[in-house]
Amino acid sequence: MYSELTNLVPTKQRKSFRAEYFIRLATVAVLFVVVLVIAQGVFLLPSYLYEGVVITSRTQELQKLSALIGSMPEQEAHSQMQALGAESTYLLGMQKAGTASTALRAVLAVPHKGIIISGLTFQQSTPTIPNRTILLTGVAATRDELRGYSTALSALPFVTNVDLPVSSYAKDTSLPFTITLTGTLQP
């Protein structure tokens, strides 16, 4: 037996069969690409519609703002611009300022033997008030402990003023107090 098989189909028919095979293969490939392009178009349609709506709304907003700016006197626009500039400067400064929790943690780290703190209030600085404020309320066992605590708070480097009213010393024991700390409060 021969290891080589004999093909009894004539050469012309083999060539036409091969040509038909490649035509079918090309047809299927083209149809696949067309279906893929149509599917991509269908999937992109919602995004296209959404972007159209966004462009329309932004155009309307631009027209409103243009009309608003056109109707405003130039002086008022300038003053608003200056106010926005001052506020942005303040907000940029706030980014560098320490958080309230770090300031409160540093104040609470001061030893307060015989002092019971019952309330803490933190007030952030504003463009008109540059210093931050912490309000401490509580009860001190004796006058000496309250005075020592007030002195320890005033020794903190980030506190510029410790305000303890004289009326806090009215009693001998169990003195209710309110201490106001002002300063940068950035430990």
Tab-separated table of C-alpha atoms in Angstrom:
chain	number	residue	atom	x	y	z
A	1	MET	CA	0.000	0.000	0.000
A	2	TYR	CA	0.949	3.504	-0.683
A	3	SER	CA	1.130	6.000	2.122
A	4	GLU	CA	0.029	8.746	-0.243
A	5	LEU	CA	-3.705	9.003	-0.846
A	6	THR	CA	-5.004	9.629	-4.296
A	7	ASN	CA	-7.491	12.451	-4.791
A	8	LEU	CA	-9.885	11.530	-7.575
A	9	VAL	CA	-11.578	14.976	-7.660
A	10	PRO	CA	-10.470	16.941	-10.673
A	11	THR	CA	-8.210	19.943	-10.093
A	12	LYS	CA	-10.743	22.449	-11.471
A	13	GLN	CA	-13.409	21.308	-8.990
A	14	ARG	CA	-10.926	21.410	-6.120
A	15	LYS	CA	-10.046	25.022	-6.951
A	16	SER	CA	-13.707	26.016	-7.200
A	17	PHE	CA	-14.462	24.250	-3.874
A	18	ARG	CA	-11.566	26.060	-2.217
A	19	ALA	CA	-12.697	29.418	-3.676
A	20	GLU	CA	-16.266	28.843	-2.412
A	21	TYR	CA	-14.900	27.951	1.049
A	22	PHE	CA	-12.934	31.208	1.306
A	23	ILE	CA	-15.880	33.245	0.018
A	24	ARG	CA	-18.098	31.720	2.736
A	25	LEU	CA	-15.424	32.333	5.350
A	26	ALA	CA	-15.036	35.966	4.256
A	27	THR	CA	-18.828	36.416	4.276
A	28	VAL	CA	-19.097	35.079	7.834
A	29	ALA	CA	-16.198	37.309	8.976
A	30	VAL	CA	-17.756	40.405	7.395
A	31	LEU	CA	-21.144	39.601	8.960
A	32	PHE	CA	-19.460	39.129	12.338
A	33	VAL	CA	-17.746	42.538	12.043
A	34	VAL	CA	-21.029	44.182	10.986
A	35	VAL	CA	-22.881	42.651	13.960
A	36	LEU	CA	-20.060	43.777	16.262
A	37	VAL	CA	-20.187	47.364	14.924
A	38	ILE	CA	-23.981	47.488	15.267
A	39	ALA	CA	-23.779	46.165	18.860
A	40	GLN	CA	-21.158	48.796	19.748
A	41	GLY	CA	-23.384	51.481	18.249
A	42	VAL	CA	-26.347	50.286	20.299
A	43	PHE	CA	-24.263	50.281	23.475
A	44	LEU	CA	-22.932	53.788	22.761
A	45	LEU	CA	-26.379	55.235	22.062
A	46	PRO	CA	-27.270	55.921	25.774
A	47	SER	CA	-23.934	57.690	26.321
A	48	TYR	CA	-24.500	59.796	23.216
A	49	LEU	CA	-27.988	60.744	24.368
A	50	TYR	CA	-26.740	61.559	27.886
A	51	GLU	CA	-23.984	63.792	26.537
A	52	GLY	CA	-26.542	65.583	24.367
A	53	VAL	CA	-28.660	66.303	27.451
A	54	VAL	CA	-25.593	67.499	29.384
A	55	ILE	CA	-24.564	69.822	26.562
A	56	THR	CA	-28.080	71.233	26.371
A	57	SER	CA	-28.265	71.866	30.128
A	58	ARG	CA	-24.794	73.418	30.233
A	59	THR	CA	-25.659	75.651	27.291
A	60	GLN	CA	-28.793	76.826	29.089
A	61	GLU	CA	-26.784	77.425	32.280
A	62	LEU	CA	-24.211	79.400	30.309
A	63	GLN	CA	-26.947	81.532	28.771
A	64	LYS	CA	-28.442	82.201	32.224
A	65	LEU	CA	-25.054	83.160	33.654
A	66	SER	CA	-24.302	85.362	30.665
A	67	ALA	CA	-27.618	87.119	31.123
A	68	LEU	CA	-26.974	87.471	34.862
A	69	ILE	CA	-23.494	88.893	34.353
A	70	GLY	CA	-24.772	91.217	31.634
A	71	SER	CA	-27.448	92.588	33.978
A	72	MET	CA	-25.148	93.068	37.011
A	73	PRO	CA	-23.414	96.378	37.458
A	74	GLU	CA	-19.676	96.068	37.112
A	75	GLN	CA	-19.065	97.417	40.623
A	76	GLU	CA	-21.209	94.709	42.251
A	77	ALA	CA	-19.482	91.994	40.254
A	78	HIS	CA	-16.096	93.346	41.334
A	79	SER	CA	-17.088	93.402	45.023
A	80	GLN	CA	-18.414	89.853	44.794
A	81	MET	CA	-15.176	88.781	43.149
A	82	GLN	CA	-13.171	90.326	45.997
A	83	ALA	CA	-15.366	88.594	48.579
A	84	LEU	CA	-14.873	85.266	46.813
A	85	GLY	CA	-11.117	85.895	46.710
A	86	ALA	CA	-11.032	86.584	50.451
A	87	GLU	CA	-13.116	83.516	51.176
A	88	SER	CA	-10.912	81.300	49.003
A	89	THR	CA	-7.819	82.622	50.793
A	90	TYR	CA	-9.481	81.817	54.114
A	91	LEU	CA	-10.418	78.309	52.926
A	92	LEU	CA	-6.880	77.670	51.686
A	93	GLY	CA	-5.600	78.754	55.110
A	94	MET	CA	-8.066	76.363	56.765
A	95	GLN	CA	-6.534	73.528	54.786
A	96	LYS	CA	-3.232	74.160	56.579
A	97	ALA	CA	-4.853	74.599	59.996
A	98	GLY	CA	-4.818	71.661	62.353
A	99	THR	CA	-7.993	69.724	63.042
A	100	ALA	CA	-10.194	70.282	66.059
A	101	SER	CA	-9.531	66.779	67.358
A	102	THR	CA	-5.745	67.349	67.531
A	103	ALA	CA	-6.262	70.633	69.402
A	104	LEU	CA	-8.702	69.049	71.862
A	105	ARG	CA	-6.409	66.063	72.324
A	106	ALA	CA	-3.477	68.376	73.136
A	107	VAL	CA	-5.556	70.350	75.666
A	108	LEU	CA	-6.800	67.157	77.303
A	109	ALA	CA	-3.218	65.894	77.529
A	110	VAL	CA	-2.501	68.584	80.134
A	111	PRO	CA	-2.574	66.901	83.568
A	112	HIS	CA	-5.757	67.858	85.391
A	113	LYS	CA	-5.650	66.200	88.800
A	114	GLY	CA	-8.704	67.161	90.837
A	115	ILE	CA	-10.388	68.663	87.784
A	116	ILE	CA	-13.441	67.090	86.166
A	117	ILE	CA	-14.035	68.357	82.615
A	118	SER	CA	-17.678	68.082	81.684
A	119	GLY	CA	-17.784	69.999	78.410
A	120	LEU	CA	-15.603	70.967	75.479
A	121	THR	CA	-16.563	73.432	72.779
A	122	PHE	CA	-14.367	74.195	69.788
A	123	GLN	CA	-14.913	77.276	67.634
A	124	GLN	CA	-13.100	77.506	64.301
A	125	SER	CA	-11.578	80.781	63.215
A	126	THR	CA	-13.436	82.910	60.691
A	127	PRO	CA	-12.267	85.611	58.302
A	128	THR	CA	-13.276	88.251	60.883
A	129	ILE	CA	-12.017	86.332	63.962
A	130	PRO	CA	-8.502	85.000	63.258
A	131	ASN	CA	-8.058	82.967	66.468
A	132	ARG	CA	-9.636	79.642	67.289
A	133	THR	CA	-11.377	79.142	70.644
A	134	ILE	CA	-11.839	76.201	73.007
A	135	LEU	CA	-14.308	76.510	75.868
A	136	LEU	CA	-13.705	74.102	78.786
A	137	THR	CA	-16.370	73.650	81.445
A	138	GLY	CA	-16.152	71.509	84.524
A	139	VAL	CA	-15.691	71.322	88.272
A	140	ALA	CA	-12.464	71.713	90.234
A	141	ALA	CA	-11.966	70.154	93.669
A	142	THR	CA	-10.038	73.138	95.115
A	143	ARG	CA	-8.889	76.637	94.184
A	144	ASP	CA	-5.231	75.603	94.024
A	145	GLU	CA	-5.964	72.799	91.558
A	146	LEU	CA	-7.983	75.173	89.371
A	147	ARG	CA	-5.225	77.796	89.457
A	148	GLY	CA	-2.588	75.128	88.643
A	149	TYR	CA	-4.663	73.835	85.732
A	150	SER	CA	-5.139	77.376	84.403
A	151	THR	CA	-1.388	78.003	84.647
A	152	ALA	CA	-0.602	74.713	82.866
A	153	LEU	CA	-2.991	75.646	80.049
A	154	SER	CA	-1.434	79.096	79.642
A	155	ALA	CA	2.004	77.457	79.319
A	156	LEU	CA	0.948	75.658	76.131
A	157	PRO	CA	2.794	77.164	73.129
A	158	PHE	CA	-0.257	77.243	70.863
A	159	VAL	CA	-2.477	79.062	73.398
A	160	THR	CA	-2.201	82.858	73.469
A	161	ASN	CA	-4.828	83.628	76.112
A	162	VAL	CA	-6.462	81.698	78.968
A	163	ASP	CA	-9.536	83.427	80.321
A	164	LEU	CA	-10.754	82.175	83.703
A	165	PRO	CA	-13.308	84.485	85.340
A	166	VAL	CA	-12.596	85.494	88.953
A	167	SER	CA	-16.109	84.380	89.876
A	168	SER	CA	-14.888	80.803	89.441
A	169	TYR	CA	-12.939	81.194	92.722
A	170	ALA	CA	-16.062	82.126	94.730
A	171	LYS	CA	-16.356	78.765	96.507
A	172	ASP	CA	-13.733	76.883	98.520
A	173	THR	CA	-14.427	73.414	97.124
A	174	SER	CA	-16.297	71.975	94.139
A	175	LEU	CA	-15.698	75.073	92.046
A	176	PRO	CA	-17.627	75.134	88.759
A	177	PHE	CA	-15.554	76.852	86.071
A	178	THR	CA	-15.515	77.868	82.430
A	179	ILE	CA	-12.087	78.419	80.854
A	180	THR	CA	-11.777	80.051	77.435
A	181	LEU	CA	-8.602	79.254	75.474
A	182	THR	CA	-7.765	81.335	72.409
A	183	GLY	CA	-4.893	81.114	69.968
A	184	THR	CA	-3.790	79.226	66.912
A	185	LEU	CA	-4.546	75.916	68.680
A	186	GLN	CA	-2.235	74.051	66.332
A	187	PRO	CA	-0.109	71.699	68.387
